[in-house]
Every structure is written in C-alpha cells, then in structure tokens.
GROMACS .gro file of C-alpha atoms in nm:
model
  263
    1MET     CA    1 -24.349  20.607   6.340
    2GLU     CA    2 -24.552  20.622   5.992
    3ALA     CA    3 -24.347  20.411   5.795
    4ALA     CA    4 -24.387  20.182   6.016
    5ILE     CA    5 -24.703  20.126   6.082
    6THR     CA    6 -24.690  20.110   5.719
    7ILE     CA    7 -24.462  19.846   5.716
    8LEU     CA    8 -24.639  19.663   5.941
    9ALA     CA    9 -24.956  19.633   5.808
   10LEU     CA   10 -24.868  19.550   5.457
   11LEU     CA   11 -24.608  19.282   5.693
   12PHE     CA   12 -24.981  19.159   5.797
   13VAL     CA   13 -25.204  19.157   5.484
   14ALA     CA   14 -24.876  18.975   5.334
   15PHE     CA   15 -24.923  18.732   5.625
   16ILE     CA   16 -25.317  18.722   5.515
   17ALA     CA   17 -25.254  18.640   5.154
   18LEU     CA   18 -25.028  18.376   5.246
   19GLY     CA   19 -25.201  18.179   5.477
   20VAL     CA   20 -25.534  18.231   5.227
   21TYR     CA   21 -25.318  18.051   4.981
   22ALA     CA   22 -25.146  17.765   5.164
   23THR     CA   23 -25.505  17.718   5.269
   24VAL     CA   24 -25.622  17.701   4.945
   25LYS     CA   25 -25.371  17.456   4.844
   26ALA     CA   26 -25.458  17.218   5.096
   27VAL     CA   27 -25.782  17.212   5.032
   28GLY     CA   28 -25.773  17.168   4.658
   29ALA     CA   29 -25.483  16.891   4.751
   30ALA     CA   30 -25.774  16.696   5.011
   31LYS     CA   31 -26.029  16.797   4.689
   32ARG     CA   32 -25.841  16.612   4.475
   33GLY     CA   33 -25.779  16.310   4.682
   34VAL     CA   34 -26.091  16.277   4.802
   35ASP     CA   35 -26.181  16.226   4.439
   36ARG     CA   36 -25.957  16.080   4.357
   37THR     CA   37 -26.052  15.805   4.634
   38ILE     CA   38 -26.370  15.841   4.538
   39THR     CA   39 -26.283  15.719   4.189
   40GLN     CA   40 -26.074  15.426   4.225
   41ALA     CA   41 -26.302  15.292   4.472
   42ARG     CA   42 -26.647  15.354   4.165
   43ARG     CA   43 -26.352  15.187   3.946
   44THR     CA   44 -26.280  14.917   4.198
   45VAL     CA   45 -26.678  14.828   4.238
   46GLU     CA   46 -26.753  14.887   3.810
   47ASP     CA   47 -26.499  14.574   3.730
   48THR     CA   48 -26.642  14.361   3.984
   49THR     CA   49 -26.971  14.439   3.865
   50LEU     CA   50 -26.820  14.385   3.508
   51ARG     CA   51 -26.588  14.048   3.630
   52ALA     CA   52 -26.948  13.869   3.842
   53LYS     CA   53 -27.173  13.951   3.501
   54SER     CA   54 -26.865  13.870   3.277
   55PHE     CA   55 -26.876  13.525   3.448
   56GLY     CA   56 -27.195  13.479   3.602
   57GLN     CA   57 -27.492  13.605   3.302
   58THR     CA   58 -27.412  13.449   3.001
   59GLY     CA   59 -27.581  13.500   2.631
   60VAL     CA   60 -27.552  13.931   2.574
   61ALA     CA   61 -27.490  14.045   2.906
   62GLY     CA   62 -27.190  13.766   2.947
   63GLU     CA   63 -27.047  13.913   2.582
   64LEU     CA   64 -27.095  14.279   2.682
   65ALA     CA   65 -26.940  14.264   2.982
   66GLN     CA   66 -26.675  14.063   2.908
   67LEU     CA   67 -26.589  14.339   2.616
   68ARG     CA   68 -26.586  14.618   2.836
   69LEU     CA   69 -26.377  14.430   3.129
   70ALA     CA   70 -26.064  14.335   2.822
   71LEU     CA   71 -26.093  14.725   2.744
   72ARG     CA   72 -26.066  14.876   3.084
   73THR     CA   73 -25.830  14.628   3.146
   74SER     CA   74 -25.595  14.711   2.894
   75MET     CA   75 -25.594  15.029   2.856
   76ARG     CA   76 -25.612  15.163   3.186
   77ALA     CA   77 -25.203  14.889   3.226
   78THR     CA   78 -25.106  15.104   2.928
   79GLN     CA   79 -25.201  15.432   3.099
   80ASP     CA   80 -24.995  15.284   3.378
   81ALA     CA   81 -24.707  15.227   3.189
   82LEU     CA   82 -24.685  15.535   3.011
   83HIS     CA   83 -24.731  15.775   3.258
   84ALA     CA   84 -24.461  15.554   3.485
   85GLY     CA   85 -24.262  15.573   3.160
   86VAL     CA   86 -24.283  15.901   3.086
   87ALA     CA   87 -24.141  16.012   3.406
   88GLU     CA   88 -23.779  15.908   3.351
   89ASP     CA   89 -23.813  15.835   2.973
   90SER     CA   90 -23.908  16.223   2.773
   91SER     CA   91 -23.911  16.044   2.418
   92LEU     CA   92 -24.221  15.841   2.488
   93ALA     CA   93 -24.436  16.237   2.520
   94GLU     CA   94 -24.522  16.122   2.184
   95SER     CA   95 -24.707  15.764   2.289
   96VAL     CA   96 -24.849  15.959   2.609
   97GLY     CA   97 -24.972  16.149   2.359
   98LEU     CA   98 -25.088  15.839   2.132
   99PHE     CA   99 -25.223  15.683   2.320
  100HIS     CA  100 -25.459  16.052   2.474
  101ARG     CA  101 -25.612  16.006   2.073
  102LEU     CA  102 -25.704  15.664   2.137
  103SER     CA  103 -25.840  15.678   2.486
  104ALA     CA  104 -26.146  15.891   2.334
  105HIS     CA  105 -26.201  15.627   2.145
  106GLY     CA  106 -26.167  15.384   2.405
  107LEU     CA  107 -26.406  15.542   2.688
  108GLU     CA  108 -26.649  15.635   2.361
  109LEU     CA  109 -26.660  15.206   2.305
  110ASP     CA  110 -26.723  15.247   2.683
  111ASP     CA  111 -27.013  15.467   2.666
  112GLU     CA  112 -27.147  15.235   2.390
  113LEU     CA  113 -27.122  14.918   2.590
  114LYS     CA  114 -27.252  15.030   2.888
  115ARG     CA  115 -27.499  15.175   2.685
  116LEU     CA  116 -27.590  14.823   2.457
  117GLU     CA  117 -27.579  14.657   2.848
  118ARG     CA  118 -27.924  14.807   2.925
  119GLU     CA  119 -28.090  14.766   2.598
  120PRO     CA  120 -28.329  14.574   2.617
  121ASP     CA  121 -28.392  14.431   2.261
  122ARG     CA  122 -28.086  14.183   2.313
  123ALA     CA  123 -28.156  14.078   1.910
  124THR     CA  124 -28.046  14.379   1.778
  125VAL     CA  125 -27.735  14.388   2.038
  126ALA     CA  126 -27.655  14.053   1.966
  127ALA     CA  127 -27.661  14.095   1.591
  128LEU     CA  128 -27.363  14.367   1.654
  129LEU     CA  129 -27.181  14.188   1.860
  130PRO     CA  130 -26.910  14.092   1.582
  131GLN     CA  131 -26.880  14.486   1.548
  132LEU     CA  132 -26.873  14.594   1.897
  133LYS     CA  133 -26.604  14.256   1.910
  134GLU     CA  134 -26.337  14.419   1.672
  135ARG     CA  135 -26.337  14.757   1.771
  136THR     CA  136 -26.244  14.682   2.081
  137GLN     CA  137 -26.004  14.402   1.974
  138ARG     CA  138 -25.782  14.703   1.765
  139ILE     CA  139 -25.803  14.981   2.024
  140THR     CA  140 -25.653  14.680   2.272
  141HIS     CA  141 -25.442  14.522   2.023
  142SER     CA  142 -25.280  14.927   2.007
  143ALA     CA  143 -25.301  14.937   2.340
  144ASP     CA  144 -25.094  14.678   2.412
  145SER     CA  145 -24.812  14.728   2.112
  146LEU     CA  146 -24.790  15.094   2.299
  147ARG     CA  147 -24.744  14.918   2.620
  148TRP     CA  148 -24.511  14.616   2.550
  149ALA     CA  149 -24.278  14.855   2.352
  150ALA     CA  150 -24.221  15.102   2.654
  151ARG     CA  151 -24.109  14.843   2.897
  152ASP     CA  152 -23.954  14.717   2.636
  153ARG     CA  153 -23.798  15.011   2.601
  154ALA     CA  154 -23.711  15.058   2.992
  155ARG     CA  155 -23.566  14.745   3.008
  156GLN     CA  156 -23.290  14.756   2.651
  157PHE     CA  157 -23.219  15.030   2.856
  158ALA     CA  158 -23.163  14.861   3.237
  159ASP     CA  159 -22.981  14.613   3.029
  160ASP     CA  160 -22.747  14.839   2.907
  161ASP     CA  161 -22.718  14.998   3.214
  162LEU     CA  162 -22.677  14.716   3.378
  163ASP     CA  163 -22.381  14.602   3.083
  164ALA     CA  164 -22.209  14.895   3.158
  165LEU     CA  165 -22.167  14.841   3.531
  166ASN     CA  166 -22.039  14.504   3.528
  167ALA     CA  167 -21.791  14.653   3.280
  168GLN     CA  168 -21.685  14.905   3.524
  169ILE     CA  169 -21.702  14.634   3.856
  170ASP     CA  170 -21.461  14.392   3.626
  171ILE     CA  171 -21.222  14.713   3.592
  172GLU     CA  172 -21.235  14.767   3.960
  173ALA     CA  173 -21.225  14.439   4.051
  174GLY     CA  174 -20.919  14.409   3.843
  175ALA     CA  175 -20.763  14.733   4.017
  176LEU     CA  176 -20.867  14.600   4.398
  177ARG     CA  177 -20.675  14.311   4.302
  178HIS     CA  178 -20.375  14.450   4.164
  179TRP     CA  179 -20.096  14.172   4.443
  180THR     CA  180 -20.205  13.940   4.173
  181VAL     CA  181 -19.971  14.040   3.886
  182GLU     CA  182 -19.793  14.088   4.047
  183GLU     CA  183 -19.741  13.730   4.200
  184GLN     CA  184 -19.732  13.661   3.810
  185ARG     CA  185 -19.497  13.806   3.720
  186PRO     CA  186 -19.184  13.678   3.942
  187GLN     CA  187 -19.327  13.338   3.876
  188GLN     CA  188 -19.255  13.376   3.583
  189ALA     CA  189 -18.992  13.430   3.586
  190SER     CA  190 -18.826  13.236   3.861
  191GLY     CA  191 -19.027  12.945   3.532
  192ALA     CA  192 -18.818  13.078   3.294
  193ALA     CA  193 -18.521  13.031   3.579
  194SER     CA  194 -18.623  12.716   3.638
  195GLN     CA  195 -18.588  12.557   3.294
  196GLY     CA  196 -18.242  12.623   3.242
  197PRO     CA  197 -18.103  12.536   2.872
  198GLY     CA  198 -18.288  12.286   2.799
  199ALA     CA  199 -18.669  12.435   2.850
  200GLY     CA  200 -18.396  12.717   2.571
  201ALA     CA  201 -18.383  12.428   2.306
  202GLY     CA  202 -18.725  12.294   2.365
  203ARG     CA  203 -18.811  12.664   2.286
  204ALA     CA  204 -18.566  12.753   1.943
  205HIS     CA  205 -18.714  12.370   1.872
  206ASP     CA  206 -19.002  12.546   1.894
  207ALA     CA  207 -18.902  12.843   1.674
  208GLY     CA  208 -18.834  12.691   1.368
  209VAL     CA  209 -18.464  12.525   1.476
  210ASP     CA  210 -18.394  12.196   1.416
  211TRP     CA  211 -18.083  12.049   1.591
  212PRO     CA  212 -17.921  11.838   1.373
  213GLU     CA  213 -17.940  11.441   1.548
  214PRO     CA  214 -17.724  11.169   1.358
  215THR     CA  215 -17.759  10.762   1.377
  216ALA     CA  216 -17.640  10.533   1.272
  217GLY     CA  217 -17.810  10.502   0.980
  218ALA     CA  218 -17.717  10.837   0.727
  219GLY     CA  219 -17.538  10.681   0.517
  220ASN     CA  220 -17.824  10.412   0.398
  221SER     CA  221 -18.057  10.644   0.427
  222THR     CA  222 -17.861  10.916   0.153
  223THR     CA  223 -17.825  10.622  -0.058
  224ALA     CA  224 -18.134  10.589  -0.078
  225ASP     CA  225 -18.271  10.891  -0.179
  226GLU     CA  226 -17.948  10.830  -0.479
  227SER     CA  227 -18.180  10.543  -0.572
  228TRP     CA  228 -18.512  10.736  -0.572
  229GLY     CA  229 -18.356  10.992  -0.812
  230GLY     CA  230 -18.375  11.236  -0.491
  231PRO     CA  231 -18.138  11.449  -0.449
  232ALA     CA  232 -17.858  11.396  -0.196
  233ARG     CA  233 -17.825  11.523   0.158
  234GLU     CA  234 -17.546  11.686   0.365
  235GLU     CA  235 -17.393  11.457   0.584
  236ALA     CA  236 -17.497  11.487   0.954
  237PRO     CA  237 -17.247  11.746   1.152
  238GLN     CA  238 -17.117  11.566   1.451
  239ALA     CA  239 -17.272  11.517   1.800
  240ILE     CA  240 -17.240  11.700   2.082
  241THR     CA  241 -17.143  11.397   2.263
  242ALA     CA  242 -16.853  11.111   2.206
  243PRO     CA  243 -16.883  10.875   1.941
  244ASP     CA  244 -16.894  10.520   2.020
  245PRO     CA  245 -16.499  10.399   1.832
  246HIS     CA  246 -16.650  10.043   1.759
  247LEU     CA  247 -16.944  10.223   1.514
  248ARG     CA  248 -16.651  10.530   1.381
  249THR     CA  249 -16.470  10.211   1.254
  250ARG     CA  250 -16.836  10.034   1.002
  251TYR     CA  251 -16.750  10.459   0.852
  252PRO     CA  252 -16.459  10.514   0.681
  253TRP     CA  253 -16.568  10.802   0.605
  254GLN     CA  254 -16.596  10.980   0.951
  255LYS     CA  255 -16.234  11.158   1.073
  256ALA     CA  256 -16.083  10.874   1.332
  257ALA     CA  257 -16.063  11.030   1.664
  258ARG     CA  258 -15.806  11.224   1.833
  259PRO     CA  259 -15.608  11.031   2.088
  260GLU     CA  260 -15.608  11.192   2.374
  261THR     CA  261 -15.282  11.356   2.545
  262THR     CA  262 -15.146  11.249   2.832
  263ASN     CA  263 -14.871  11.389   3.093
   0.00000   0.00000   0.00000
C-alpha cells in the first residue's frame, strides 16, 4: 500500500514538473515572439524614418541618413541570405562567422552615425563625412560580396541538380518510349530488303568497289594515254549486257559473237 502511494506521489510530482516546464517553454516562446515582433516593428519604423530623412532633408543630416540606410539594408540582406543558406549548405558556417565579425564593425558604425545625427556642430560632422562614407562602402562591399557568393553557390548547386535531373528524365523518357525502338528495327530491315540488288551494288560502289563500264572510246583512251607517255591501261572486260553487233565489227581485237544454237 505504501509503495502504491509513493508511486502515485512520484507521478503527481512528475506531472507537475512537466507542466511547469511546458509553461516556462511556452512563456519563453511567447516572450521571444513578442520581442521579435517589437524588434521588427521598431526596425520598420526606424527604416521608414531614415528613408524619409534621406529624401526630405538636405545637407549633412540627409547624407547621414543615406549612409545609415545603405548600411542597414546591405547588412540585413546579407544576414537573411546567409542564415537561409546555412540551413541547406553547412559549408556556409564559416561565412556566417565572418559576417558576425563584420556585423560588429557595422553596428559600431551605425551607432556612430546615429550619434552624429544629434551632433549640433555640423561643420565637424561635414568634415568627417568622407571618412564615414569610405567606412560604409568598405563594410557594405564586404557584405555584398558574401551575399552574392552565397547566392551564386546556391544557384550553381541548383543548376547541377537540374542537369542531373534532366539527364535522368531523358533516360526515363527513352525507356517509356521503348516501342519506337522496336518499330524502327523492322522498318530498317524492310528498307534494306526493298532496295534489292541495285542497292547492294550501290553500296559496293560506295565501299570502294569500281565496276567496269565499257565505252565505245576505250581504245582511243588507251592510245591517248600511250601517246602522252603514260602507262597503257588494261583492256576493260566485257559488260554483262550483249554488245551491239555493228559496234563489234569496228574493233578487230574484240571476240566475235558466239552464234546462237537452234534446236
């Protein structure tokens, strides 16, 4: 009985502890959400104010507002790009570390620009503007380099993955159209059969086999070759078709036609 009471007491304490832990976590999450909302609202208000000052004011105040707006915009864009990319590419962790070091310089510059906005000595602030512009450009240039490098890396990975996917899709599409390959084979076989012996002779000619073609001026061409000092060409063989008897009598070196036998 005492063991059962002890177990129930322990379960009750465990449930209470779990409830307290869940409550603390919920309160912490809610507080972080509220803080994040307040921070975003404050940032939006400040950016709107800086944008209004950069367009509505002239002189030193307007230039300071432009510098702060350019600095904050570049750093925020780089931060969002790196934090979004490091979740998919762990190699960007070093870039995030470098950006944190750069953010320290950027926050220091932003605070200095913010203090100079309330500085009554405008002549001194105007003398410091060239140096402030140079620092702002150096920081924004480094931030832009990190941001575009991360974007180029992500785009290159996407292009490589797309190329591999296209190759796999082409292979799969060819496999799905397997009947086209099976249809082409009978067509090629029937095309080779329909070409007949003439086509075979044409292929033999294409392969480098020269079939003799007797001409009426064969003797004259041989004589012409010998008269020019070139080697005499061999006599061309008889054609398969029967030669003309009238032409046969003109060349005594050709054999006479064999008489046809009659039954």
